[in-house]
Amino acid sequence: MSIQKIKSSVILFFLVFGSISAWAQPTIKIGGTYADLDLNDNALFDVTSKPNLYLGLHYQLFFTDVIGIEPGITYQRLTSLLKTPIADFKLNRDYIGIPVLIKILPNSIVSFGGGVQAGFLMKDNLSDNFENKNFTLSGQLQATFNPVKQFGIELGYNFGFTPYIEFTNKEVGNFQFQNGDGSNKYFYAAFLINLR
C-alpha cells in the first residue's frame, strides 16, 4: 500500500469517527511495545524481544451499559533482536494499525476487549534478502483499568494471523537460509487519557 493511500485512510478515519465523537468516548493511548517475531521454531534464528513506542487514538462506542465496540488508529514500532550464525541484527518495524474491538464493561473501572487489527507497514530496516509484507492482520486482546474517569492503564497482546516476513531456501554470503516465515507478536502497555 502506498503512503498516499495510507494518508487517505487516516484522513477518512478522522472524518468518520470525528463525526460521531459527540456521543463516543475518545481516548489517547501512550505507552510501549514489547515485540517479538514468531519464526515457527526456526532453529536458524534466536529472537529476543525489545521494547519500543506505542501511540493510539481510540473511540469507545457503547450500545448498552455492558457491550460496545472500540475502533481506533495506532502507531507502533516493533523491535526484535535476531541472532544468526552470521551476525546479530536489530529489526525495527513501524506500523499504522487500525483495530476494531468488541468491548465488555462489567463495571465502571474494568473493561475487556478483543478483536482484530489491520497493520500497514510504514517502514522497516529489513534487507533485500527477505520478502516482507506491507499488510498484516492480527488478533488483539486487552484489559483496561480506569480508577478515575479521565485516566487509566491498558495491557494488551497482539498475535499475527498473517506473516510479516517470508524467507526462501537460498544462500546469503556463506550462510544457507531455509524456507520459513515469521509473524509479529507483541505485548503493549499504555497510559490512557480519556477526553470526555
Coordinates of N, CA and C in Angstrom, one line a residue:
M1 N 0.9 -1.2 0.0 CA 0.0 0.0 0.0 C 0.9 1.2 0.0
S2 N 0.5 2.2 -0.8 CA 1.4 3.4 -0.9 C 1.1 4.4 0.3
I3 N 2.1 5.3 0.5 CA 2.0 6.2 1.6 C 0.7 7.1 1.4
Q4 N 0.4 7.5 0.1 CA -0.7 8.3 -0.2 C -2.0 7.6 0.2
K5 N -2.1 6.3 -0.1 CA -3.3 5.6 0.3 C -3.5 5.5 1.8
I6 N -2.4 5.3 2.5 CA -2.4 5.3 4.0 C -2.8 6.6 4.5
K7 N -2.3 7.7 4.0 CA -2.7 9.0 4.4 C -4.2 9.2 4.2
S8 N -4.7 8.8 3.0 CA -6.2 8.9 2.8 C -7.0 8.1 3.7
S9 N -6.5 6.9 4.1 CA -7.2 6.1 5.1 C -7.3 6.8 6.5
V10 N -6.2 7.4 6.9 CA -6.1 8.1 8.1 C -7.0 9.3 8.2
I11 N -7.1 10.0 7.1 CA -8.0 11.2 7.0 C -9.4 10.7 7.1
L12 N -9.7 9.6 6.3 CA -11.1 9.1 6.4 C -11.5 8.7 7.8
F13 N -10.5 8.0 8.5 CA -10.8 7.6 9.8 C -11.2 8.8 10.7
F14 N -10.4 9.9 10.7 CA -10.7 11.0 11.5 C -12.1 11.7 11.1
L15 N -12.4 11.7 9.8 CA -13.7 12.3 9.4 C -14.9 11.4 9.9
V16 N -14.8 10.1 9.8 CA -15.9 9.2 10.2 C -16.1 9.3 11.7
F17 N -15.0 9.0 12.4 CA -15.1 8.9 13.9 C -15.2 10.2 14.5
G18 N -14.6 11.2 13.9 CA -14.8 12.6 14.4 C -16.2 13.0 14.4
S19 N -16.9 12.6 13.4 CA -18.3 13.0 13.3 C -19.2 12.3 14.3
I20 N -18.8 11.2 14.9 CA -19.6 10.6 16.0 C -19.0 10.8 17.4
S21 N -18.0 11.7 17.4 CA -17.4 11.9 18.7 C -18.3 12.6 19.8
A22 N -19.4 13.1 19.3 CA -20.3 13.8 20.2 C -20.9 12.8 21.2
W23 N -21.0 11.5 20.8 CA -21.6 10.5 21.7 C -20.6 9.4 22.0
A24 N -19.4 9.5 21.5 CA -18.4 8.5 21.8 C -17.4 8.9 22.9
Q25 N -16.6 8.0 23.4 CA -15.6 8.3 24.4 C -14.2 8.2 23.7
P26 N -13.6 9.4 23.3 CA -12.3 9.3 22.7 C -11.2 9.2 23.7
T27 N -10.2 8.4 23.4 CA -9.1 8.1 24.3 C -7.8 8.1 23.6
I28 N -6.8 8.8 24.2 CA -5.4 8.8 23.7 C -4.7 7.8 24.5
K29 N -3.9 7.0 23.8 CA -3.1 5.9 24.5 C -1.6 6.2 24.2
I30 N -0.8 6.2 25.2 CA 0.7 6.5 25.1 C 1.4 5.4 25.9
G31 N 2.3 4.7 25.3 CA 2.9 3.6 26.0 C 4.0 3.0 25.2
G32 N 4.2 1.7 25.4 CA 5.3 1.0 24.8 C 4.9 -0.4 24.4
T33 N 5.7 -1.0 23.4 CA 5.5 -2.3 23.0 C 6.7 -3.2 23.5
Y34 N 6.4 -4.5 23.6 CA 7.5 -5.4 23.9 C 7.3 -6.5 22.8
A35 N 8.0 -6.4 21.7 CA 7.7 -7.1 20.5 C 8.6 -8.3 20.2
D36 N 8.1 -9.2 19.4 CA 8.9 -10.4 19.0 C 8.4 -10.8 17.6
L37 N 9.1 -11.8 17.1 CA 8.8 -12.4 15.8 C 8.6 -13.9 16.2
D38 N 7.4 -14.5 15.7 CA 7.2 -15.9 15.8 C 7.7 -16.5 14.6
L39 N 8.9 -17.2 14.6 CA 9.5 -17.8 13.5 C 9.3 -19.3 13.3
N40 N 8.2 -19.7 13.9 CA 7.8 -21.1 13.7 C 8.9 -22.1 14.1
D41 N 9.5 -21.8 15.3 CA 10.6 -22.7 15.8 C 11.7 -22.9 14.8
N42 N 12.0 -21.8 14.0 CA 13.1 -21.9 13.1 C 14.5 -21.9 13.9
A43 N 15.2 -23.0 13.8 CA 16.4 -23.1 14.6 C 17.6 -22.2 14.1
L44 N 17.4 -21.6 12.9 CA 18.4 -20.7 12.4 C 18.5 -19.4 13.1
F45 N 17.4 -19.0 13.8 CA 17.3 -17.7 14.4 C 17.0 -17.8 15.9
D46 N 17.7 -17.0 16.7 CA 17.4 -16.8 18.1 C 16.9 -15.4 18.2
V47 N 15.6 -15.3 18.6 CA 14.9 -14.0 18.6 C 14.8 -13.5 20.1
T48 N 15.1 -12.2 20.3 CA 15.0 -11.6 21.6 C 14.1 -10.4 21.5
S49 N 13.1 -10.3 22.5 CA 12.2 -9.2 22.4 C 12.8 -7.9 22.9
K50 N 12.4 -6.8 22.3 CA 12.9 -5.5 22.7 C 11.7 -4.5 22.8
P51 N 11.8 -3.5 23.8 CA 10.8 -2.5 24.0 C 10.8 -1.4 23.0
N52 N 9.7 -0.8 22.7 CA 9.7 0.4 21.8 C 8.3 1.2 22.0
L53 N 8.0 2.0 21.1 CA 6.9 3.0 21.3 C 5.5 2.5 20.8
Y54 N 4.5 3.0 21.5 CA 3.1 2.7 21.1 C 2.3 3.9 21.4
L55 N 1.5 4.4 20.3 CA 0.6 5.5 20.4 C -0.7 5.1 19.8
G56 N -1.8 5.7 20.3 CA -3.1 5.4 19.8 C -4.2 6.4 20.0
L57 N -5.2 6.5 19.2 CA -6.4 7.3 19.4 C -7.5 6.4 19.1
H58 N -8.4 6.1 20.2 CA -9.5 5.2 20.1 C -10.8 5.9 20.5
Y59 N -11.9 5.3 20.0 CA -13.2 5.7 20.4 C -14.0 4.5 20.9
Q60 N -14.5 4.7 22.1 CA -15.4 3.6 22.7 C -16.8 4.0 22.4
L61 N -17.5 3.1 21.8 CA -18.9 3.3 21.4 C -19.7 2.2 22.0
F62 N -20.4 2.5 23.1 CA -21.2 1.5 23.9 C -22.7 1.6 23.5
F63 N -23.2 0.4 23.1 CA -24.6 0.2 22.7 C -25.5 0.0 23.9
T64 N -24.9 -0.7 24.9 CA -25.6 -0.9 26.2 C -24.6 -0.5 27.3
D65 N -25.0 -0.7 28.5 CA -24.1 -0.4 29.6 C -23.0 -1.4 29.7
V66 N -23.0 -2.5 29.0 CA -22.1 -3.5 29.1 C -21.2 -3.8 27.8
I67 N -21.9 -3.7 26.7 CA -21.2 -4.1 25.4 C -21.1 -2.9 24.5
G68 N -20.0 -2.9 23.8 CA -19.8 -1.9 22.7 C -18.6 -2.3 21.8
I69 N -18.2 -1.3 21.0 CA -17.0 -1.6 20.1 C -16.0 -0.4 20.3
E70 N -14.8 -0.7 20.0 CA -13.7 0.3 20.1 C -12.9 0.3 18.8
P71 N -13.2 1.1 17.8 CA -12.3 1.3 16.7 C -11.2 2.3 17.1
G72 N -10.2 2.3 16.3 CA -9.1 3.2 16.6 C -8.0 3.3 15.5
I73 N -7.0 4.0 15.8 CA -5.8 4.1 14.9 C -4.6 4.1 15.8
T74 N -3.6 3.4 15.5 CA -2.4 3.3 16.4 C -1.1 3.4 15.5
Y75 N -0.1 3.8 16.2 CA 1.3 3.7 15.7 C 2.1 2.9 16.6
Q76 N 2.8 1.9 16.1 CA 3.6 1.1 17.0 C 4.9 0.7 16.2
R77 N 6.0 0.8 17.0 CA 7.3 0.4 16.5 C 7.6 -0.9 17.2
L78 N 7.9 -1.9 16.4 CA 8.2 -3.3 16.9 C 9.6 -3.6 16.7
T79 N 10.3 -3.9 17.8 CA 11.8 -4.1 17.7 C 12.1 -5.5 18.2
S80 N 12.9 -6.3 17.4 CA 13.4 -7.6 17.9 C 14.9 -7.7 17.5
L81 N 15.6 -8.4 18.4 CA 17.0 -8.7 18.1 C 17.1 -10.1 17.6
L82 N 17.6 -10.3 16.3 CA 17.7 -11.6 15.7 C 19.2 -12.0 15.7
K83 N 19.5 -13.1 16.3 CA 20.9 -13.6 16.3 C 21.0 -14.8 15.4
T84 N 21.9 -14.7 14.4 CA 22.1 -15.8 13.4 C 23.6 -16.2 13.5
P85 N 24.0 -17.3 12.8 CA 25.4 -17.6 12.8 C 26.2 -16.6 12.0
I86 N 25.6 -15.7 11.2 CA 26.4 -14.7 10.5 C 26.7 -13.5 11.5
A87 N 25.6 -12.9 12.0 CA 25.7 -11.7 12.9 C 24.4 -11.5 13.6
D88 N 24.4 -10.6 14.6 CA 23.2 -10.1 15.2 C 22.6 -9.0 14.5
F89 N 21.3 -8.9 14.5 CA 20.6 -7.9 13.7 C 19.4 -7.3 14.5
K90 N 19.3 -6.0 14.6 CA 18.2 -5.4 15.3 C 17.2 -5.0 14.3
L91 N 16.0 -5.6 14.3 CA 15.0 -5.4 13.3 C 13.9 -4.5 13.9
N92 N 13.7 -3.4 13.2 CA 12.6 -2.4 13.5 C 11.5 -2.4 12.5
R93 N 10.3 -2.5 12.9 CA 9.1 -2.4 12.0 C 8.2 -1.3 12.5
D94 N 7.9 -0.3 11.7 CA 6.9 0.8 12.1 C 5.6 0.5 11.4
Y95 N 4.5 0.5 12.2 CA 3.2 0.2 11.7 C 2.2 1.2 12.0
I96 N 1.3 1.5 11.1 CA 0.0 2.1 11.4 C -1.0 1.0 11.5
G97 N -1.7 0.9 12.6 CA -2.7 -0.1 12.8 C -4.1 0.5 12.9
I98 N -5.1 -0.3 12.5 CA -6.5 0.1 12.6 C -7.2 -1.1 13.3
P99 N -7.3 -1.1 14.6 CA -8.0 -2.1 15.3 C -9.5 -1.9 15.4
V100 N -10.3 -2.9 15.5 CA -11.7 -2.9 15.8 C -12.0 -4.0 16.8
L101 N -12.4 -3.6 18.0 CA -12.5 -4.5 19.1 C -13.9 -4.5 19.7
I102 N -14.3 -5.7 20.1 CA -15.6 -5.8 20.9 C -15.2 -5.5 22.4
K103 N -15.9 -4.6 23.0 CA -15.6 -4.2 24.4 C -16.7 -4.7 25.4
I104 N -16.3 -5.2 26.5 CA -17.2 -5.7 27.6 C -16.8 -4.9 28.8
L105 N -17.8 -4.2 29.4 CA -17.6 -3.4 30.5 C -18.4 -3.9 31.7
P106 N -17.9 -4.8 32.5 CA -18.7 -5.3 33.6 C -18.9 -4.3 34.7
N107 N -18.0 -3.3 34.8 CA -18.3 -2.2 35.8 C -17.5 -1.0 35.3
S108 N -17.6 0.1 36.0 CA -17.1 1.4 35.5 C -15.5 1.5 35.6
I109 N -14.9 0.5 36.2 CA -13.5 0.6 36.5 C -12.7 -0.4 35.5
V110 N -13.2 -1.6 35.3 CA -12.5 -2.6 34.5 C -13.3 -2.9 33.2
S111 N -12.6 -3.0 32.1 CA -13.2 -3.4 30.8 C -12.2 -4.4 30.1
F112 N -12.8 -5.2 29.2 CA -12.0 -6.2 28.4 C -12.4 -6.0 26.9
G113 N -11.4 -6.3 26.1 CA -11.7 -6.1 24.7 C -11.0 -7.2 23.9
G114 N -11.5 -7.5 22.7 CA -10.9 -8.5 21.8 C -11.4 -8.2 20.4
G115 N -10.5 -8.5 19.4 CA -10.9 -8.2 18.0 C -9.7 -8.4 17.1
V116 N -9.7 -7.6 16.0 CA -8.7 -7.8 15.0 C -8.1 -6.4 14.7
Q117 N -6.9 -6.4 14.2 CA -6.2 -5.2 13.8 C -5.5 -5.4 12.4
A118 N -5.8 -4.4 11.5 CA -5.1 -4.4 10.2 C -3.9 -3.5 10.4
G119 N -2.7 -4.1 10.0 CA -1.5 -3.3 10.2 C -0.9 -3.0 8.8
F120 N -0.5 -1.7 8.7 CA 0.1 -1.3 7.4 C 1.6 -0.9 7.7
L121 N 2.5 -1.6 7.1 CA 3.9 -1.4 7.4 C 4.3 0.0 6.7
M122 N 4.8 0.9 7.6 CA 5.3 2.2 7.1 C 6.8 2.1 6.6
K123 N 7.6 1.4 7.4 CA 9.0 1.2 7.1 C 9.6 0.1 8.0
D124 N 10.7 -0.5 7.5 CA 11.5 -1.3 8.3 C 12.9 -1.2 7.8
N125 N 13.8 -1.9 8.6 CA 15.2 -1.9 8.2 C 15.7 -3.3 7.7
L126 N 14.7 -4.0 7.1 CA 15.0 -5.3 6.6 C 15.7 -5.2 5.3
S127 N 16.7 -6.1 5.1 CA 17.5 -6.1 3.8 C 16.7 -6.7 2.7
D128 N 17.2 -6.6 1.5 CA 16.5 -7.2 0.3 C 16.6 -8.7 0.3
N129 N 17.3 -9.3 1.2 CA 17.5 -10.8 1.2 C 16.2 -11.5 1.6
F130 N 15.2 -10.7 2.2 CA 14.0 -11.3 2.6 C 12.8 -10.6 1.9
E131 N 11.7 -11.3 1.9 CA 10.4 -10.7 1.4 C 9.5 -10.3 2.5
N132 N 9.4 -9.0 2.7 CA 8.5 -8.6 3.8 C 7.1 -8.2 3.2
K133 N 6.1 -8.2 4.1 CA 4.7 -7.9 3.7 C 4.3 -6.5 4.2
N134 N 3.7 -5.8 3.3 CA 3.2 -4.4 3.7 C 1.9 -4.4 4.5
F135 N 1.2 -5.6 4.6 CA 0.0 -5.6 5.3 C 0.0 -6.9 6.2
T136 N -0.5 -6.7 7.4 CA -0.6 -7.9 8.3 C -2.0 -7.8 9.0
L137 N -2.5 -8.9 9.4 CA -3.7 -9.0 10.1 C -3.4 -9.7 11.4
S138 N -3.8 -9.1 12.5 CA -3.5 -9.7 13.8 C -4.8 -9.7 14.7
G139 N -4.8 -10.6 15.7 CA -5.8 -10.6 16.7 C -5.3 -9.7 17.9
Q140 N -6.2 -9.2 18.7 CA -5.8 -8.4 19.8 C -6.7 -8.7 21.0
L141 N -6.1 -8.8 22.2 CA -6.8 -8.9 23.5 C -6.3 -7.8 24.4
Q142 N -7.2 -7.3 25.2 CA -6.8 -6.2 26.1 C -7.6 -6.2 27.4
A143 N -7.0 -5.6 28.4 CA -7.7 -5.4 29.7 C -7.4 -3.9 30.1
T144 N -8.4 -3.2 30.5 CA -8.3 -1.8 30.8 C -8.7 -1.6 32.2
F145 N -8.0 -0.7 32.9 CA -8.3 -0.4 34.3 C -8.4 1.2 34.4
N146 N -9.6 1.7 34.7 CA -9.8 3.1 34.8 C -10.3 3.4 36.3
P147 N -9.3 3.7 37.1 CA -9.6 4.0 38.5 C -10.3 5.4 38.7
V148 N -10.0 6.3 37.7 CA -10.7 7.6 37.7 C -11.2 7.8 36.3
K149 N -12.1 8.7 36.1 CA -12.8 8.9 34.8 C -11.8 9.3 33.7
Q150 N -10.9 10.2 34.0 CA -10.0 10.8 33.0 C -8.8 10.0 32.6
F151 N -8.4 9.1 33.5 CA -7.1 8.4 33.3 C -7.2 6.9 33.5
G152 N -6.4 6.1 32.9 CA -6.4 4.7 33.0 C -5.1 4.0 32.6
I153 N -5.1 2.7 32.7 CA -4.0 1.9 32.2 C -4.5 0.7 31.4
E154 N -3.8 0.4 30.3 CA -4.3 -0.7 29.5 C -3.1 -1.7 29.2
L155 N -3.4 -3.0 29.3 CA -2.5 -4.0 28.9 C -3.1 -4.8 27.7
G156 N -2.3 -5.1 26.7 CA -2.8 -5.8 25.6 C -1.8 -6.7 24.9
Y157 N -2.3 -7.6 24.1 CA -1.4 -8.6 23.4 C -1.9 -8.7 22.0
N158 N -1.0 -8.6 21.0 CA -1.3 -8.8 19.6 C -0.6 -10.1 19.1
F159 N -1.3 -10.9 18.3 CA -0.7 -12.1 17.8 C -1.0 -12.1 16.3
G160 N 0.0 -12.3 15.4 CA -0.2 -12.2 14.0 C -0.9 -13.4 13.4
F161 N -1.9 -13.1 12.6 CA -2.5 -14.2 11.8 C -1.8 -14.4 10.5
T162 N -1.2 -13.3 9.9 CA -0.6 -13.4 8.6 C 0.9 -13.1 8.8
P163 N 1.8 -13.7 7.9 CA 3.2 -13.5 8.1 C 3.7 -12.1 7.7
Y164 N 4.6 -11.5 8.5 CA 5.2 -10.3 8.2 C 6.4 -10.5 7.3
I165 N 7.1 -11.6 7.4 CA 8.3 -11.9 6.7 C 8.3 -13.3 6.1
E166 N 8.8 -13.5 4.9 CA 9.0 -14.8 4.3 C 10.4 -14.9 3.8
F167 N 11.1 -16.0 4.1 CA 12.4 -16.2 3.5 C 12.5 -17.6 2.9
T168 N 13.2 -17.7 1.8 CA 13.3 -18.9 1.0 C 14.6 -19.6 1.1
N169 N 14.7 -20.8 0.7 CA 15.9 -21.6 0.8 C 16.9 -21.1 -0.2
K170 N 17.8 -20.2 0.3 CA 18.9 -19.6 -0.6 C 20.1 -19.2 0.3
E171 N 21.1 -18.9 -0.4 CA 22.4 -18.5 0.3 C 22.5 -17.0 0.4
V172 N 22.9 -16.5 1.5 CA 23.2 -15.1 1.7 C 24.6 -15.1 2.3
G173 N 25.6 -14.7 1.5 CA 27.0 -14.8 1.9 C 27.4 -16.3 2.0
N174 N 27.9 -16.6 3.1 CA 28.3 -18.0 3.4 C 27.2 -18.8 4.2
F175 N 26.0 -18.3 4.3 CA 25.0 -18.9 5.1 C 23.8 -19.3 4.3
Q176 N 23.3 -20.5 4.6 CA 22.2 -21.1 3.9 C 20.9 -20.9 4.7
F177 N 20.0 -20.1 4.2 CA 18.7 -19.9 4.8 C 17.7 -21.0 4.4
Q178 N 16.9 -21.4 5.3 CA 15.9 -22.4 4.9 C 14.5 -21.7 4.8
N179 N 13.6 -22.4 4.1 CA 12.2 -21.9 3.9 C 11.6 -21.6 5.2
G180 N 10.8 -20.5 5.3 CA 10.0 -20.3 6.5 C 9.4 -18.9 6.4
D181 N 8.7 -18.5 7.5 CA 8.1 -17.2 7.6 C 8.0 -16.8 9.1
G182 N 7.6 -15.6 9.3 CA 7.5 -15.1 10.7 C 6.4 -14.1 10.8
S183 N 5.7 -14.2 11.9 CA 4.6 -13.2 12.2 C 4.9 -12.4 13.4
N184 N 4.3 -11.2 13.4 CA 4.5 -10.3 14.5 C 3.7 -10.7 15.7
K185 N 4.3 -10.6 16.9 CA 3.5 -10.7 18.1 C 4.1 -9.7 19.1
Y186 N 3.3 -9.1 19.9 CA 3.8 -8.1 20.9 C 2.8 -7.9 22.0
F187 N 3.4 -7.6 23.2 CA 2.6 -7.1 24.3 C 2.7 -5.5 24.2
Y188 N 1.7 -4.9 24.8 CA 1.8 -3.4 24.9 C 1.2 -3.0 26.2
A189 N 1.7 -1.9 26.7 CA 1.2 -1.3 27.9 C 1.0 0.2 27.6
A190 N -0.1 0.8 28.0 CA -0.4 2.2 27.7 C -1.0 2.9 28.8
F191 N -0.7 4.2 28.9 CA -1.4 5.1 29.8 C -2.5 5.7 29.0
L192 N -3.7 5.8 29.6 CA -4.9 6.3 28.9 C -5.3 7.7 29.4
I193 N -5.6 8.5 28.4 CA -6.1 9.8 28.7 C -7.5 9.9 28.0
N194 N -8.6 9.9 28.8 CA -9.9 9.9 28.3 C -10.3 11.4 28.1
L195 N -10.8 11.7 26.9 CA -11.0 13.1 26.6 C -12.4 13.6 26.9
R196 N -13.2 12.7 27.5 CA -14.6 13.1 27.9 C -15.0 12.3 29.1

